[in-house]
PDB file of C-alpha atoms in Angstrom:
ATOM      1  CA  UNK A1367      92.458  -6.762  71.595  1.00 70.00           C
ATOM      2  CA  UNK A1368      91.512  -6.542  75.104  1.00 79.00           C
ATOM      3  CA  UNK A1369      95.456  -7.636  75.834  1.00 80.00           C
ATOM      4  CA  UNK A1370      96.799  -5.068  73.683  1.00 77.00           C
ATOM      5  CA  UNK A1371      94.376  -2.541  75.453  1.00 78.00           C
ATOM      6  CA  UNK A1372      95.805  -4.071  78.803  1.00 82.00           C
ATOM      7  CA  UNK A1373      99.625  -3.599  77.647  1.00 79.00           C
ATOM      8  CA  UNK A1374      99.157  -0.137  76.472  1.00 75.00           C
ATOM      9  CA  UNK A1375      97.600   0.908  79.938  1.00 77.00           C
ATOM     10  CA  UNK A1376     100.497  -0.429  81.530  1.00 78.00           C
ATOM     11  CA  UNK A1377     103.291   1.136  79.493  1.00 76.00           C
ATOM     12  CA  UNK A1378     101.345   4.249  79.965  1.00 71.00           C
ATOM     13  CA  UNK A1379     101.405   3.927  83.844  1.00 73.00           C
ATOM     14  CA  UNK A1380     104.697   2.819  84.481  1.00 70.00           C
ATOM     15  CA  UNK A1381     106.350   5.966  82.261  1.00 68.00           C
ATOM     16  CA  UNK A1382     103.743   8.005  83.943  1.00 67.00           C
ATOM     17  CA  UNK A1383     101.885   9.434  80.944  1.00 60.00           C
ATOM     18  CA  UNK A1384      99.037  11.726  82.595  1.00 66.00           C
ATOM     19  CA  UNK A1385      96.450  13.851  80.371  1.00 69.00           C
ATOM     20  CA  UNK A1386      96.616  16.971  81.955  1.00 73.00           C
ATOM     21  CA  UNK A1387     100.856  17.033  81.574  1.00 69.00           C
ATOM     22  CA  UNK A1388     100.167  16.704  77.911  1.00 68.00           C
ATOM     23  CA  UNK A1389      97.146  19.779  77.909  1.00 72.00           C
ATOM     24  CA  UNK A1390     100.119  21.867  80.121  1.00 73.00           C
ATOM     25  CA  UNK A1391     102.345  20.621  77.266  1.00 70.00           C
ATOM     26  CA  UNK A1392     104.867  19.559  79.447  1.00 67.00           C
ATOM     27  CA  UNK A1393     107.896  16.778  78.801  1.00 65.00           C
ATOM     28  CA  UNK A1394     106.044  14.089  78.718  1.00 62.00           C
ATOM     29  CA  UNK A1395     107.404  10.148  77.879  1.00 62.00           C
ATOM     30  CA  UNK A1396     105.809   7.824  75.487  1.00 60.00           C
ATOM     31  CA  UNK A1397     106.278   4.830  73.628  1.00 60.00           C
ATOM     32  CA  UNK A1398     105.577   5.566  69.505  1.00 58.00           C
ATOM     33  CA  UNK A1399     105.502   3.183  66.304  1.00 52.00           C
ATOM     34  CA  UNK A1400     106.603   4.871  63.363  1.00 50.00           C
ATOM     35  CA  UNK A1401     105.924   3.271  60.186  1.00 49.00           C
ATOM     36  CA  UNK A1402     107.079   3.687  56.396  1.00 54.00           C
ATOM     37  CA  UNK A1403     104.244   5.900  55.595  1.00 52.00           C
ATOM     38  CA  UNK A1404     104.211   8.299  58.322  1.00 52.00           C
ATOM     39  CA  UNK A1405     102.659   8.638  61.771  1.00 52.00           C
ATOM     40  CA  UNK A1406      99.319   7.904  62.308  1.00 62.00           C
ATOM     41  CA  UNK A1407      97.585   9.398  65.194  1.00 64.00           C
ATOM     42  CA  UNK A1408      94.409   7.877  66.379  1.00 69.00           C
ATOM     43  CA  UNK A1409      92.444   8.181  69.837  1.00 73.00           C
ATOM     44  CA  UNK A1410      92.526   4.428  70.033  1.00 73.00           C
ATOM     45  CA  UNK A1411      94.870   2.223  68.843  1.00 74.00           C
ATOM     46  CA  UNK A1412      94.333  -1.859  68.165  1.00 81.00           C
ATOM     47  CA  UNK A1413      96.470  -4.691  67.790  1.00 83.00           C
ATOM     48  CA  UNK A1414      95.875  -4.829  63.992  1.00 81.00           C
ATOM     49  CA  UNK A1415      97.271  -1.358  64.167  1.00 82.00           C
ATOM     50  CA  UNK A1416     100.184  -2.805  65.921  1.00 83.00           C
ATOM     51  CA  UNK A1417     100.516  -5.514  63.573  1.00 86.00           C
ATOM     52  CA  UNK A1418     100.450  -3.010  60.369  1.00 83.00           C
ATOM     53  CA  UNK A1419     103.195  -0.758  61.994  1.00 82.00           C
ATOM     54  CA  UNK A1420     105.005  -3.564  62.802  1.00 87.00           C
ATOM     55  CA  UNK A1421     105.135  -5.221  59.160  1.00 87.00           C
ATOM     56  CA  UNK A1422     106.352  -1.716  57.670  1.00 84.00           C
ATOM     57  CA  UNK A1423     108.638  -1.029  60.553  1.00 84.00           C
ATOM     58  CA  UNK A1424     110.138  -4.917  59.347  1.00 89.00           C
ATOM     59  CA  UNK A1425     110.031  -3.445  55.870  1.00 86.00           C
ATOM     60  CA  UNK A1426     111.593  -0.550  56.558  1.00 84.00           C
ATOM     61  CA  UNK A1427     114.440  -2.096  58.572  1.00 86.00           C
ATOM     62  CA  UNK A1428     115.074  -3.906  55.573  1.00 87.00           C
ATOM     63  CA  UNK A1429     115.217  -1.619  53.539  1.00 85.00           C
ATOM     64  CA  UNK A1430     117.596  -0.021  55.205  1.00 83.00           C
ATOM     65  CA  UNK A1431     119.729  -2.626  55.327  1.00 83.00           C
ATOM     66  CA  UNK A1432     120.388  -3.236  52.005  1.00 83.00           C
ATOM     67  CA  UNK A1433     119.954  -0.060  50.609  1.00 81.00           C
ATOM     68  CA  UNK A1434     122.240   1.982  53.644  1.00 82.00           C
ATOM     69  CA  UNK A1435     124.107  -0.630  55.630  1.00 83.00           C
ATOM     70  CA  UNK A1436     125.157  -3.098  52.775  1.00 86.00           C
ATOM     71  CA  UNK A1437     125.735  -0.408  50.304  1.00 85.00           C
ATOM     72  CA  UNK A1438     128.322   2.124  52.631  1.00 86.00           C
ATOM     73  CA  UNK A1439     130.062  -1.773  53.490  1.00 88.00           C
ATOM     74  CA  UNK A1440     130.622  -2.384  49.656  1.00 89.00           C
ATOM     75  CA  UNK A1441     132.118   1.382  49.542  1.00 88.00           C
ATOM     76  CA  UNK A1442     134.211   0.863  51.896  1.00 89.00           C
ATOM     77  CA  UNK A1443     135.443  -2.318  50.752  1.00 92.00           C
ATOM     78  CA  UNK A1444     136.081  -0.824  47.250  1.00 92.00           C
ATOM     79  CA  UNK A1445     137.648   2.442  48.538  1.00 91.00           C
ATOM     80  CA  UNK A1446     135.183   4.349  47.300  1.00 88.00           C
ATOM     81  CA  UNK A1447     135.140   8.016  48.687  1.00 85.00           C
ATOM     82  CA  UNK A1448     131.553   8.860  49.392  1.00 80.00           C
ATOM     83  CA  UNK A1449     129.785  10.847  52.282  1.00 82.00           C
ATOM     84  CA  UNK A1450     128.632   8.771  55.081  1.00 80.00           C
ATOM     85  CA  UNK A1451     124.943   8.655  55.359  1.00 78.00           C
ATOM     86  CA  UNK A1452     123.655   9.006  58.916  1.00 80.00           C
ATOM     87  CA  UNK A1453     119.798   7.367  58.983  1.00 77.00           C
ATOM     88  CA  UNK A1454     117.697   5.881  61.855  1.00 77.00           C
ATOM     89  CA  UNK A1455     118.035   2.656  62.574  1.00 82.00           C
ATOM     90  CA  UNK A1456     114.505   0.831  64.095  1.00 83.00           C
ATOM     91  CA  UNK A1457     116.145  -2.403  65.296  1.00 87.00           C
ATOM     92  CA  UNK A1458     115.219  -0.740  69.112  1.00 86.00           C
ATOM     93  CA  UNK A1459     111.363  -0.683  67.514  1.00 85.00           C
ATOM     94  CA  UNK A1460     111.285  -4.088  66.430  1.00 90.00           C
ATOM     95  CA  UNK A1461     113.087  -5.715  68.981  1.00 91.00           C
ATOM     96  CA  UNK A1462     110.691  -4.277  71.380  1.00 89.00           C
ATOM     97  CA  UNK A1463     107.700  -5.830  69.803  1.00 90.00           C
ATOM     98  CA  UNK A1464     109.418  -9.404  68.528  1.00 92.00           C
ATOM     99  CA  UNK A1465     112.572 -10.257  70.783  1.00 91.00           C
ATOM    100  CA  UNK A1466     112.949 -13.166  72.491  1.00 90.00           C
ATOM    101  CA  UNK A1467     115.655 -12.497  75.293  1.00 88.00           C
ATOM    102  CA  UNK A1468     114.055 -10.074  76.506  1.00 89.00           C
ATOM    103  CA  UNK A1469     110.677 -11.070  74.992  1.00 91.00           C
ATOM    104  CA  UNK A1470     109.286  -8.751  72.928  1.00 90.00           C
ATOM    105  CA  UNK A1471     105.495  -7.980  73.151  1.00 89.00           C
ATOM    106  CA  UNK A1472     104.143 -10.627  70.844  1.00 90.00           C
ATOM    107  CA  UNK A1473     106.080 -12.891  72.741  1.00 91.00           C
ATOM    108  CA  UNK A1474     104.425 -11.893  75.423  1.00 88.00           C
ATOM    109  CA  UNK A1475     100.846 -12.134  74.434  1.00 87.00           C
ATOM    110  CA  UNK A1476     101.457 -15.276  72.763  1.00 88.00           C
ATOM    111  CA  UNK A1477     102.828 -16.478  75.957  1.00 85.00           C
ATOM    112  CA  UNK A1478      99.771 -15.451  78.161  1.00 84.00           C
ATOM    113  CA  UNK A1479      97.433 -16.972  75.069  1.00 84.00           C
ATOM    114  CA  UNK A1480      98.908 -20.238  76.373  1.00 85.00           C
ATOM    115  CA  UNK A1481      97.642 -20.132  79.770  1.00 78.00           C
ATOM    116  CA  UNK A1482      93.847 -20.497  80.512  1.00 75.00           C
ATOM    117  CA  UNK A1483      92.695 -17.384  82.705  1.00 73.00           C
ATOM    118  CA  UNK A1484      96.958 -15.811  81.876  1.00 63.00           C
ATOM    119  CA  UNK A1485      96.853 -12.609  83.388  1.00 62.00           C
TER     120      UNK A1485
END
C-alpha cells in the first residue's frame, strides 16, 4: 500500500495538483479511474481500490467490445443501415495500469517488489 501511496504522490506532483487550485476551483489536471458502477470519491484511496476499478474497468472494456465494437463490425459486414454508436473507449485506462511497453503501473510495482530495498 505504501507503494501505491508513493505512486499517487508522484503523479500528483509531476501534473502539479495543488489544494488550494482546487478550493479557487481552478483547471486543475488529474489522473481518474472510472469504473462500471460509477465514480467513487474517497479522501484516500488504496491499492485494493485500484485493483477493484481496475477489474470493472477490464469488464467494462469487454463489454464494450462485444456488445459495441463486434456488433457495428457484423453491421457493416451485412449492410445493415444502423446509426453509428459513439461510446468511450478505456483501452487508455487500462493500458495505463497493465501495459508492458510502456509498463503499466502493476508492472511497475511488481518490478520494484523484485528488488530488496527497490525504490
Amino acid at each position: 500500500s505504501r507503494m501505491f501511496d508513493w505512486i499517487v504522490t508522484r503523479v500528483n506532483e509531476s501534473i502539479q495538483f495543488d489544494e488550494k487550485k482546487l478550493a479557487r476551483k481552478e483547471k486543475l489536471y488529474f489522473i481518474g479511474v472510472l469504473d462500471i458502477f460509477g465514480f467513487e470519491v474517497f479522501e484516500h484511496n488504496s491499492f485494493e481500490q485500484l485493483c477493484i476499478n481496475y477489474a470493472n474497468e477490464t469488464l467494462q472494456q469487454q463489454f464494450n467490445q462485444f456488445v459495441f465494437k463486434l456488433e457495428q463490425m457484423e453491421y457493416e459486414k451485412e449492410n445493415i443501415k444502423w446509426d453509428f454508436i459513439d461510446f468511450p473507449d478505456n483501452q487508455k485506462c487500462l493500458t495505463l495500469i497493465d501495459g508492458k511497453k510502456p509498463p503499466g503501473i502493476l508492472k511497475l510495482l511488481d518490478e520494484q517488489c523484485l528488488f530488496p530495498n527497490g525504490n
